[in-house]
mmCIF file of C-alpha atoms and ligand atoms in Angstrom:
data_model
loop_
_atom_site.group_PDB
_atom_site.id
_atom_site.type_symbol
_atom_site.label_atom_id
_atom_site.label_comp_id
_atom_site.label_asym_id
_atom_site.label_seq_id
_atom_site.Cartn_x
_atom_site.Cartn_y
_atom_site.Cartn_z
ATOM 1 C CA MET Y 906 83.841 91.951 91.035
ATOM 2 C CA SER Y 907 82.942 92.226 94.693
ATOM 3 C CA VAL Y 908 82.379 95.398 96.656
ATOM 4 C CA LEU Y 909 83.230 96.495 100.182
ATOM 5 C CA SER Y 910 80.841 99.085 101.618
ATOM 6 C CA VAL Y 911 82.174 101.300 104.359
ATOM 7 C CA ILE Y 912 79.344 102.780 106.414
ATOM 8 C CA VAL Y 913 80.166 105.878 108.451
ATOM 9 C CA PRO Y 914 77.495 107.364 110.732
ATOM 10 C CA CYS Y 915 78.244 111.067 111.231
ATOM 11 C CA TYR Y 916 76.704 113.517 113.612
ATOM 12 C CA ASN Y 917 78.408 116.910 113.706
ATOM 13 C CA GLU Y 918 81.732 115.573 112.473
ATOM 14 C CA GLU Y 919 82.765 118.385 110.107
ATOM 15 C CA GLU Y 920 86.399 118.375 111.268
ATOM 16 C CA ASN Y 921 86.715 114.627 110.988
ATOM 17 C CA ILE Y 922 85.223 113.848 107.583
ATOM 18 C CA ARG Y 923 88.185 114.757 105.396
ATOM 19 C CA TYR Y 924 90.680 113.260 107.768
ATOM 20 C CA PHE Y 925 88.719 110.036 107.958
ATOM 21 C CA TYR Y 926 88.506 109.925 104.171
ATOM 22 C CA GLU Y 927 92.262 110.238 103.788
ATOM 23 C CA GLU Y 928 93.036 107.668 106.468
ATOM 24 C CA LEU Y 929 90.591 105.202 104.943
ATOM 25 C CA TRP Y 930 92.063 105.343 101.440
ATOM 26 C CA LYS Y 931 95.534 104.822 102.866
ATOM 27 C CA ASN Y 932 94.374 101.378 103.934
ATOM 28 C CA THR Y 933 92.364 100.303 100.914
ATOM 29 C CA PRO Y 934 95.075 99.368 98.357
ATOM 30 C CA PHE Y 935 94.940 95.952 100.010
ATOM 31 C CA PHE Y 936 91.364 95.553 98.755
ATOM 32 C CA GLN Y 937 92.066 96.906 95.286
ATOM 33 C CA GLU Y 938 94.848 94.335 94.923
ATOM 34 C CA LYS Y 939 92.303 91.649 95.657
ATOM 35 C CA GLY Y 940 89.962 93.121 93.052
ATOM 36 C CA ILE Y 941 87.504 94.413 95.618
ATOM 37 C CA GLU Y 942 85.962 97.786 94.938
ATOM 38 C CA VAL Y 943 85.397 100.083 97.913
ATOM 39 C CA GLU Y 944 82.356 102.325 98.290
ATOM 40 C CA LEU Y 945 82.171 104.876 101.046
ATOM 41 C CA LEU Y 946 78.742 105.600 102.455
ATOM 42 C CA PHE Y 947 78.379 108.483 104.888
ATOM 43 C CA ILE Y 948 75.155 108.589 106.869
ATOM 44 C CA ASP Y 949 74.603 112.127 108.039
ATOM 45 C CA ASP Y 950 72.467 111.841 111.139
ATOM 46 C CA GLY Y 951 70.913 115.304 110.962
ATOM 47 C CA SER Y 952 74.118 117.214 111.707
ATOM 48 C CA GLY Y 953 73.753 120.887 112.537
ATOM 49 C CA ASP Y 954 77.242 121.803 111.303
ATOM 50 C CA HIS Y 955 78.920 121.553 107.897
ATOM 51 C CA THR Y 956 79.189 117.777 107.788
ATOM 52 C CA VAL Y 957 77.007 117.529 104.668
ATOM 53 C CA GLU Y 958 79.026 120.216 102.856
ATOM 54 C CA GLU Y 959 82.260 118.403 103.714
ATOM 55 C CA ILE Y 960 80.865 115.169 102.285
ATOM 56 C CA LYS Y 961 79.717 116.950 99.125
ATOM 57 C CA LYS Y 962 83.204 118.378 98.643
ATOM 58 C CA LEU Y 963 84.605 114.856 98.694
ATOM 59 C CA ARG Y 964 81.925 113.661 96.308
ATOM 60 C CA ALA Y 965 82.798 116.378 93.797
ATOM 61 C CA SER Y 966 86.121 114.681 93.114
ATOM 62 C CA ASP Y 967 85.350 111.086 94.024
ATOM 63 C CA PRO Y 968 82.294 109.171 92.748
ATOM 64 C CA ARG Y 969 82.972 106.372 95.252
ATOM 65 C CA VAL Y 970 81.613 108.654 97.974
ATOM 66 C CA HIS Y 971 77.919 108.314 98.750
ATOM 67 C CA MET Y 972 75.733 109.964 101.315
ATOM 68 C CA VAL Y 973 72.345 109.605 102.922
ATOM 69 C CA SER Y 974 71.349 112.515 105.117
ATOM 70 C CA PHE Y 975 68.513 112.386 107.620
ATOM 71 C CA SER Y 976 65.813 114.978 108.132
ATOM 72 C CA ARG Y 977 66.855 115.256 111.792
ATOM 73 C CA ASN Y 978 68.979 113.415 114.338
ATOM 74 C CA PHE Y 979 67.672 109.845 114.591
ATOM 75 C CA GLY Y 980 70.591 108.342 116.499
ATOM 76 C CA LYS Y 981 73.483 106.117 115.541
ATOM 77 C CA GLU Y 982 71.363 102.982 115.587
ATOM 78 C CA ALA Y 983 69.108 104.418 112.895
ATOM 79 C CA ALA Y 984 72.153 105.533 110.907
ATOM 80 C CA ILE Y 985 73.566 102.007 110.988
ATOM 81 C CA TYR Y 986 70.247 100.588 109.826
ATOM 82 C CA ALA Y 987 70.049 103.079 106.957
ATOM 83 C CA GLY Y 988 73.626 102.224 106.011
ATOM 84 C CA PHE Y 989 72.808 98.533 105.869
ATOM 85 C CA GLN Y 990 69.779 99.228 103.694
ATOM 86 C CA LYS Y 991 71.638 101.399 101.228
ATOM 87 C CA ALA Y 992 74.947 99.530 101.056
ATOM 88 C CA VAL Y 993 75.396 97.415 97.941
ATOM 89 C CA GLY Y 994 78.571 95.628 99.067
ATOM 90 C CA ASP Y 995 79.233 91.929 99.472
ATOM 91 C CA TYR Y 996 81.243 92.920 102.519
ATOM 92 C CA ILE Y 997 80.093 95.644 104.830
ATOM 93 C CA VAL Y 998 81.913 97.475 107.595
ATOM 94 C CA ILE Y 999 80.713 100.124 110.054
ATOM 95 C CA MET Y 1000 83.210 102.717 111.210
ATOM 96 C CA ASP Y 1001 83.039 105.858 113.346
ATOM 97 C CA ALA Y 1002 83.958 109.123 111.695
ATOM 98 C CA ASP Y 1003 86.211 110.148 114.585
ATOM 99 C CA LEU Y 1004 88.859 107.507 113.723
ATOM 100 C CA GLN Y 1005 88.351 105.664 116.985
ATOM 101 C CA ASP Y 1006 87.934 102.632 114.750
ATOM 102 C CA PRO Y 1007 91.344 102.393 113.070
ATOM 103 C CA PRO Y 1008 91.094 101.641 109.321
ATOM 104 C CA SER Y 1009 94.513 99.978 109.577
ATOM 105 C CA LEU Y 1010 92.775 96.928 111.069
ATOM 106 C CA LEU Y 1011 90.738 96.341 107.909
ATOM 107 C CA PRO Y 1012 93.170 94.043 106.066
ATOM 108 C CA GLU Y 1013 93.539 91.783 109.088
ATOM 109 C CA MET Y 1014 89.781 91.748 109.613
ATOM 110 C CA PHE Y 1015 89.253 90.798 106.009
ATOM 111 C CA ARG Y 1016 91.665 87.885 106.309
ATOM 112 C CA TYR Y 1017 89.430 86.377 108.965
ATOM 113 C CA LEU Y 1018 86.473 86.545 106.583
ATOM 114 C CA GLU Y 1019 88.563 84.678 104.042
ATOM 115 C CA GLU Y 1020 89.311 82.066 106.675
ATOM 116 C CA GLY Y 1021 85.611 81.390 106.913
ATOM 117 C CA TYR Y 1022 84.258 83.706 109.580
ATOM 118 C CA ASP Y 1023 81.040 85.551 108.706
ATOM 119 C CA SER Y 1024 81.667 88.563 110.853
ATOM 120 C CA VAL Y 1025 84.695 90.149 112.493
ATOM 121 C CA ALA Y 1026 83.939 92.264 115.533
ATOM 122 C CA THR Y 1027 86.203 94.449 117.607
ATOM 123 C CA ARG Y 1028 86.378 95.176 121.285
ATOM 124 C CA ARG Y 1029 88.587 97.548 123.130
ATOM 125 C CA VAL Y 1030 90.470 96.024 126.006
ATOM 126 C CA THR Y 1031 91.247 99.258 127.797
ATOM 127 C CA ARG Y 1032 89.018 102.147 128.616
ATOM 128 C CA LYS Y 1033 91.848 104.645 128.559
ATOM 129 C CA GLY Y 1034 90.733 108.258 128.575
ATOM 130 C CA GLU Y 1035 87.348 107.479 130.071
ATOM 131 C CA PRO Y 1036 86.186 108.673 133.518
ATOM 132 C CA PRO Y 1037 86.640 105.742 135.971
ATOM 133 C CA ILE Y 1038 83.085 106.055 137.246
ATOM 134 C CA ARG Y 1039 81.792 105.546 133.729
ATOM 135 C CA SER Y 1040 83.964 102.467 133.226
ATOM 136 C CA PHE Y 1041 82.659 101.080 136.501
ATOM 137 C CA PHE Y 1042 79.016 101.455 135.497
ATOM 138 C CA ALA Y 1043 79.739 100.131 132.029
ATOM 139 C CA ARG Y 1044 81.229 96.963 133.529
ATOM 140 C CA MET Y 1045 78.254 96.588 135.859
ATOM 141 C CA PHE Y 1046 75.900 96.964 132.951
ATOM 142 C CA TYR Y 1047 77.570 94.244 130.902
ATOM 143 C CA ARG Y 1048 77.674 91.888 133.845
ATOM 144 C CA LEU Y 1049 73.994 92.433 134.598
ATOM 145 C CA MET Y 1050 72.994 92.228 130.969
ATOM 146 C CA ASN Y 1051 74.715 88.915 130.403
ATOM 147 C CA ARG Y 1052 73.079 87.488 133.459
ATOM 148 C CA ILE Y 1053 69.544 88.449 132.508
ATOM 149 C CA SER Y 1054 69.651 88.110 128.747
ATOM 150 C CA LYS Y 1055 70.241 85.051 126.603
ATOM 151 C CA THR Y 1056 71.791 87.228 123.922
ATOM 152 C CA GLU Y 1057 75.511 87.593 124.390
ATOM 153 C CA ILE Y 1058 76.612 91.206 124.749
ATOM 154 C CA VAL Y 1059 80.371 91.603 124.919
ATOM 155 C CA ASP Y 1060 81.984 94.114 127.276
ATOM 156 C CA GLY Y 1061 83.882 96.799 125.422
ATOM 157 C CA ALA Y 1062 82.453 95.769 122.055
ATOM 158 C CA ARG Y 1063 82.535 98.541 119.497
ATOM 159 C CA ASP Y 1064 80.239 98.878 116.545
ATOM 160 C CA TYR Y 1065 83.309 98.491 114.303
ATOM 161 C CA ARG Y 1066 82.463 95.287 112.492
ATOM 162 C CA LEU Y 1067 83.177 93.760 109.117
ATOM 163 C CA MET Y 1068 80.443 91.440 107.896
ATOM 164 C CA LYS Y 1069 79.441 89.356 104.968
ATOM 165 C CA ARG Y 1070 76.228 90.151 103.135
ATOM 166 C CA GLN Y 1071 74.388 87.259 104.751
ATOM 167 C CA VAL Y 1072 74.845 88.726 108.240
ATOM 168 C CA VAL Y 1073 73.679 92.162 107.137
ATOM 169 C CA ASP Y 1074 70.586 90.672 105.521
ATOM 170 C CA ALA Y 1075 69.841 88.900 108.785
ATOM 171 C CA ILE Y 1076 70.135 92.189 110.677
ATOM 172 C CA LEU Y 1077 67.909 93.938 108.148
ATOM 173 C CA SER Y 1078 65.248 91.303 108.725
ATOM 174 C CA MET Y 1079 64.973 92.638 112.280
ATOM 175 C CA GLY Y 1080 62.748 95.607 111.632
ATOM 176 C CA GLU Y 1081 62.300 96.721 115.232
ATOM 177 C CA TYR Y 1082 62.064 100.383 116.087
ATOM 178 C CA ASN Y 1083 64.106 100.204 119.315
ATOM 179 C CA ARG Y 1084 67.413 99.207 117.814
ATOM 180 C CA PHE Y 1085 69.987 98.213 120.395
ATOM 181 C CA THR Y 1086 72.671 97.320 117.873
ATOM 182 C CA LYS Y 1087 75.045 95.599 120.285
ATOM 183 C CA GLY Y 1088 72.249 93.184 121.151
ATOM 184 C CA ILE Y 1089 71.155 92.755 117.551
ATOM 185 C CA PHE Y 1090 74.658 91.670 116.508
ATOM 186 C CA GLY Y 1091 74.694 89.099 119.281
ATOM 187 C CA TRP Y 1092 71.185 87.913 118.533
ATOM 188 C CA VAL Y 1093 71.770 87.095 114.857
ATOM 189 C CA GLY Y 1094 74.762 84.914 115.728
ATOM 190 C CA TYR Y 1095 76.936 83.591 112.864
ATOM 191 C CA ARG Y 1096 80.612 82.724 113.163
ATOM 192 C CA THR Y 1097 82.126 85.806 114.734
ATOM 193 C CA LYS Y 1098 85.797 86.505 115.293
ATOM 194 C CA TRP Y 1099 86.632 88.989 118.054
ATOM 195 C CA MET Y 1100 89.628 91.244 117.622
ATOM 196 C CA GLU Y 1101 90.968 93.313 120.459
ATOM 197 C CA TYR Y 1102 92.648 96.670 120.409
ATOM 198 C CA GLU Y 1103 93.576 99.491 122.733
ATOM 199 C CA ASN Y 1104 91.132 102.335 123.007
ATOM 200 C CA ILE Y 1105 92.003 105.299 120.816
ATOM 201 C CA GLU Y 1106 90.816 108.753 121.707
ATOM 202 C CA ARG Y 1107 88.601 110.780 119.449
ATOM 203 C CA ARG Y 1108 90.412 112.796 116.800
ATOM 204 C CA HIS Y 1109 88.305 115.987 116.994
ATOM 205 C CA GLY Y 1110 85.327 117.135 119.015
ATOM 206 C CA GLU Y 1111 83.567 115.562 121.949
ATOM 207 C CA THR Y 1112 81.807 112.255 122.354
ATOM 208 C CA LYS Y 1113 78.034 112.544 121.981
ATOM 209 C CA TRP Y 1114 77.483 110.364 125.026
ATOM 210 C CA ASN Y 1115 77.151 111.775 128.489
ATOM 211 C CA PHE Y 1116 76.477 109.722 131.565
ATOM 212 C CA TRP Y 1117 72.717 110.246 131.535
ATOM 213 C CA LYS Y 1118 72.437 109.311 127.854
ATOM 214 C CA LEU Y 1119 74.437 106.149 128.487
ATOM 215 C CA PHE Y 1120 72.207 105.291 131.425
ATOM 216 C CA LEU Y 1121 69.054 105.640 129.333
ATOM 217 C CA TYR Y 1122 70.724 103.656 126.573
ATOM 218 C CA SER Y 1123 71.480 100.837 129.008
ATOM 219 C CA LEU Y 1124 67.800 100.725 130.025
ATOM 220 C CA GLU Y 1125 66.961 100.557 126.342
ATOM 221 C CA GLY Y 1126 69.301 97.595 125.990
ATOM 222 C CA ILE Y 1127 67.792 95.792 128.937
ATOM 223 C CA THR Y 1128 64.186 96.195 127.826
ATOM 224 C CA ALA Y 1129 65.067 95.321 124.233
ATOM 225 C CA PHE Y 1130 66.934 92.112 125.016
ATOM 226 C CA SER Y 1131 65.575 90.799 128.275
ATOM 227 C CA THR Y 1132 62.221 90.343 129.949
ATOM 228 C CA ALA Y 1133 63.873 89.434 133.243
ATOM 229 C CA PRO Y 1134 62.770 92.679 134.972
ATOM 230 C CA LEU Y 1135 59.154 91.584 134.458
ATOM 231 C CA ALA Y 1136 59.898 88.267 136.104
ATOM 232 C CA ILE Y 1137 61.715 90.065 138.927
ATOM 233 C CA ALA Y 1138 58.641 92.253 139.473
ATOM 234 C CA ALA Y 1139 56.488 89.136 139.713
ATOM 235 C CA VAL Y 1140 58.917 87.514 142.159
ATOM 236 C CA ILE Y 1141 58.936 90.610 144.364
ATOM 237 C CA GLY Y 1142 55.130 90.462 144.340
ATOM 238 C CA ILE Y 1143 55.149 86.829 145.458
ATOM 239 C CA ILE Y 1144 57.678 87.511 148.221
ATOM 240 C CA PHE Y 1145 55.545 90.339 149.568
ATOM 241 C CA CYS Y 1146 52.420 88.137 149.508
ATOM 242 C CA ILE Y 1147 54.224 85.484 151.529
ATOM 243 C CA LEU Y 1148 55.462 88.083 154.026
ATOM 244 C CA ALA Y 1149 51.967 89.515 154.348
ATOM 245 C CA PHE Y 1150 50.495 86.072 154.898
ATOM 246 C CA ALA Y 1151 53.021 85.308 157.639
ATOM 247 C CA ALA Y 1152 52.301 88.670 159.268
ATOM 248 C CA ILE Y 1153 48.541 87.979 159.221
ATOM 249 C CA LEU Y 1154 49.048 84.617 160.901
ATOM 250 C CA PHE Y 1155 51.314 86.230 163.476
ATOM 251 C CA ILE Y 1156 48.774 88.940 164.276
ATOM 252 C CA ILE Y 1157 45.875 86.470 164.570
ATOM 253 C CA VAL Y 1158 47.822 84.241 166.933
ATOM 254 C CA ARG Y 1159 49.056 87.184 168.958
ATOM 255 C CA THR Y 1160 45.528 88.587 169.277
ATOM 256 C CA LEU Y 1161 44.146 85.206 170.363
ATOM 257 C CA ILE Y 1162 46.789 84.858 173.067
ATOM 258 C CA TRP Y 1163 47.242 88.407 174.367
ATOM 259 C CA GLY Y 1164 44.083 90.209 173.241
ATOM 260 C CA ASP Y 1165 44.229 93.262 170.985
ATOM 261 C CA PRO Y 1166 45.961 96.256 172.516
ATOM 262 C CA VAL Y 1167 45.740 99.032 169.900
ATOM 263 C CA GLY Y 1168 49.115 100.225 168.742
ATOM 264 C CA GLY Y 1169 51.482 99.737 165.876
ATOM 265 C CA TRP Y 1170 50.613 102.952 164.067
ATOM 266 C CA PRO Y 1171 54.236 103.784 163.147
ATOM 267 C CA SER Y 1172 54.925 100.276 161.901
ATOM 268 C CA MET Y 1173 51.714 100.416 159.880
ATOM 269 C CA VAL Y 1174 52.863 103.596 158.127
ATOM 270 C CA CYS Y 1175 56.217 102.019 157.321
ATOM 271 C CA ILE Y 1176 54.575 98.965 155.867
ATOM 272 C CA ILE Y 1177 52.193 100.986 153.737
ATOM 273 C CA LEU Y 1178 55.011 103.138 152.401
ATOM 274 C CA LEU Y 1179 57.191 100.152 151.623
ATOM 275 C CA VAL Y 1180 54.490 98.160 149.912
ATOM 276 C CA SER Y 1181 53.228 101.050 147.836
ATOM 277 C CA GLY Y 1182 56.805 101.875 146.856
ATOM 278 C CA VAL Y 1183 57.378 98.344 145.660
ATOM 279 C CA GLN Y 1184 54.096 98.414 143.774
ATOM 280 C CA LEU Y 1185 54.970 101.602 141.972
ATOM 281 C CA PHE Y 1186 58.418 100.248 141.144
ATOM 282 C CA CYS Y 1187 56.944 97.117 139.591
ATOM 283 C CA LEU Y 1188 54.323 99.133 137.782
ATOM 284 C CA GLY Y 1189 57.153 101.253 136.407
ATOM 285 C CA ILE Y 1190 58.883 98.156 135.037
ATOM 286 C CA VAL Y 1191 55.693 96.999 133.367
ATOM 287 C CA GLY Y 1192 55.241 100.543 132.056
ATOM 288 C CA GLN Y 1193 58.694 100.471 130.437
ATOM 289 C CA TYR Y 1194 57.820 97.412 128.431
ATOM 290 C CA MET Y 1195 54.422 98.808 127.566
ATOM 291 C CA ALA Y 1196 55.994 102.025 126.326
ATOM 292 C CA LYS Y 1197 58.390 100.067 124.128
ATOM 293 C CA THR Y 1198 55.527 97.976 122.788
ATOM 294 C CA TYR Y 1199 53.586 101.164 122.096
ATOM 295 C CA LEU Y 1200 56.484 102.567 120.078
ATOM 296 C CA GLU Y 1201 56.864 99.314 118.165
ATOM 297 C CA VAL Y 1202 53.188 98.969 117.195
ATOM 298 C CA LYS Y 1203 53.140 102.492 115.789
ATOM 299 C CA LYS Y 1204 55.542 101.175 113.140
ATOM 300 C CA ARG Y 1205 57.052 104.558 112.501
ATOM 301 C CA PRO Y 1206 59.923 104.691 110.034
ATOM 302 C CA ILE Y 1207 63.341 104.267 111.674
ATOM 303 C CA TYR Y 1208 64.707 107.282 109.783
ATOM 304 C CA LEU Y 1209 63.643 109.827 107.164
ATOM 305 C CA VAL Y 1210 65.879 110.824 104.275
ATOM 306 C CA GLN Y 1211 66.621 114.447 103.455
ATOM 307 C CA GLU Y 1212 69.076 113.926 100.614
ATOM 308 C CA GLU Y 1213 70.813 111.011 98.999
ATOM 309 C CA PHE Y 1214 73.492 110.384 96.372
HETATM 310 N N1 UDP Z 2098 76.725 109.378 115.867
HETATM 311 C C1 UDP Z 2098 75.572 109.415 115.089
HETATM 312 N N2 UDP Z 2098 74.408 109.858 115.639
HETATM 313 C C2 UDP Z 2098 74.325 110.267 116.950
HETATM 314 C C3 UDP Z 2098 75.504 110.196 117.736
HETATM 315 C C4 UDP Z 2098 76.675 109.739 117.164
HETATM 316 O O1 UDP Z 2098 75.601 109.051 113.913
HETATM 317 O O2 UDP Z 2098 73.249 110.662 117.380
HETATM 318 C C5 UDP Z 2098 77.999 108.920 115.257
HETATM 319 C C6 UDP Z 2098 79.184 109.849 115.469
HETATM 320 O O3 UDP Z 2098 79.241 110.842 114.475
HETATM 321 C C7 UDP Z 2098 80.360 108.910 115.391
HETATM 322 C C8 UDP Z 2098 79.787 107.618 115.973
HETATM 323 O O4 UDP Z 2098 78.361 107.720 115.871
HETATM 324 O O5 UDP Z 2098 80.806 108.684 114.084
HETATM 325 C C9 UDP Z 2098 80.221 107.390 117.407
HETATM 326 O O6 UDP Z 2098 79.880 108.517 118.214
HETATM 327 P P1 UDP Z 2098 80.795 108.997 119.407
HETATM 328 O O7 UDP Z 2098 82.209 109.098 118.963
HETATM 329 O O8 UDP Z 2098 80.157 110.205 119.984
HETATM 330 O O9 UDP Z 2098 80.620 107.786 120.421
HETATM 331 P P2 UDP Z 2098 81.781 106.994 121.204
HETATM 332 O O10 UDP Z 2098 82.878 106.705 120.209
HETATM 333 O O11 UDP Z 2098 82.201 107.911 122.289
HETATM 334 O O12 UDP Z 2098 81.102 105.750 121.676
HETATM 335 MG MG1 MG Z 2099 83.880 108.076 119.141
#
């Protein structure tokens, strides 16, 4: 008998847990008919509200409910990783607790696996209900990312994905500390079917992402899946060397022809400011990669468990 594991990362989702649970079971008879057992695995990402209590209430009457709770908030990426490690299923799906990932798509997603795909991913085609400025920057980010990284990162991709065991094992073999999941999915490859759907707004509560968090997250994505900024820093360095060389030649020739009238103090200041600015910028880029390397070599655990059942 095969098993489908449903992984649900939760961070302060007390109002959504029960509702999610009910919605999910409404869509699982399809799997039971096929003889597939469903296990539900909540990953509590250090919630400060009653999320854990809500999950325990469900567990009291339903042994198919499992939970791993973290000792503090480690982020959704860590929750997904923990879910993959703990899930026993032959098929594994990640879903948000806020019902932005509609469980009603599951049967159709599963049919694609039967057709021979290894992984069925979803992307939202509209960004309804999102501030336009955020959509704009999101688009820019995806465009930039796909230009500078060999890993394909799809615009509007959600983490809602149904996968076969093989894909999950591949993802688990990537033990990195900086886990940019969207990139990791692209990096492992496998036959992936993309399904599209309209964005659905959160059932309860607020999104945990503000603009600043998303910005930092995009930097994370860039440093995790591209080294192009390092190359860009080097290219800027070369361009400035060439400019400097041309300027030196110009000054020598000018001095030989017209002598050396002292002057050029303001232009000198501008040049110094510009060049030192560029140097600091490039140093900053190098620093970003160094910081990431530093975090990786420490080999800290990706999450710590508080409680598990
Ligand atoms: N989440 C999490 N840890 C966090 C932030 C979010 O596990 O630090 C969970 C959250 O409970 C939800 C999912 O990740 O189930 C998606 O979060 P959210 O709805 O805030 O993101 P959005 O849908 O706006 O991208
Ligand atoms: Mg959401």
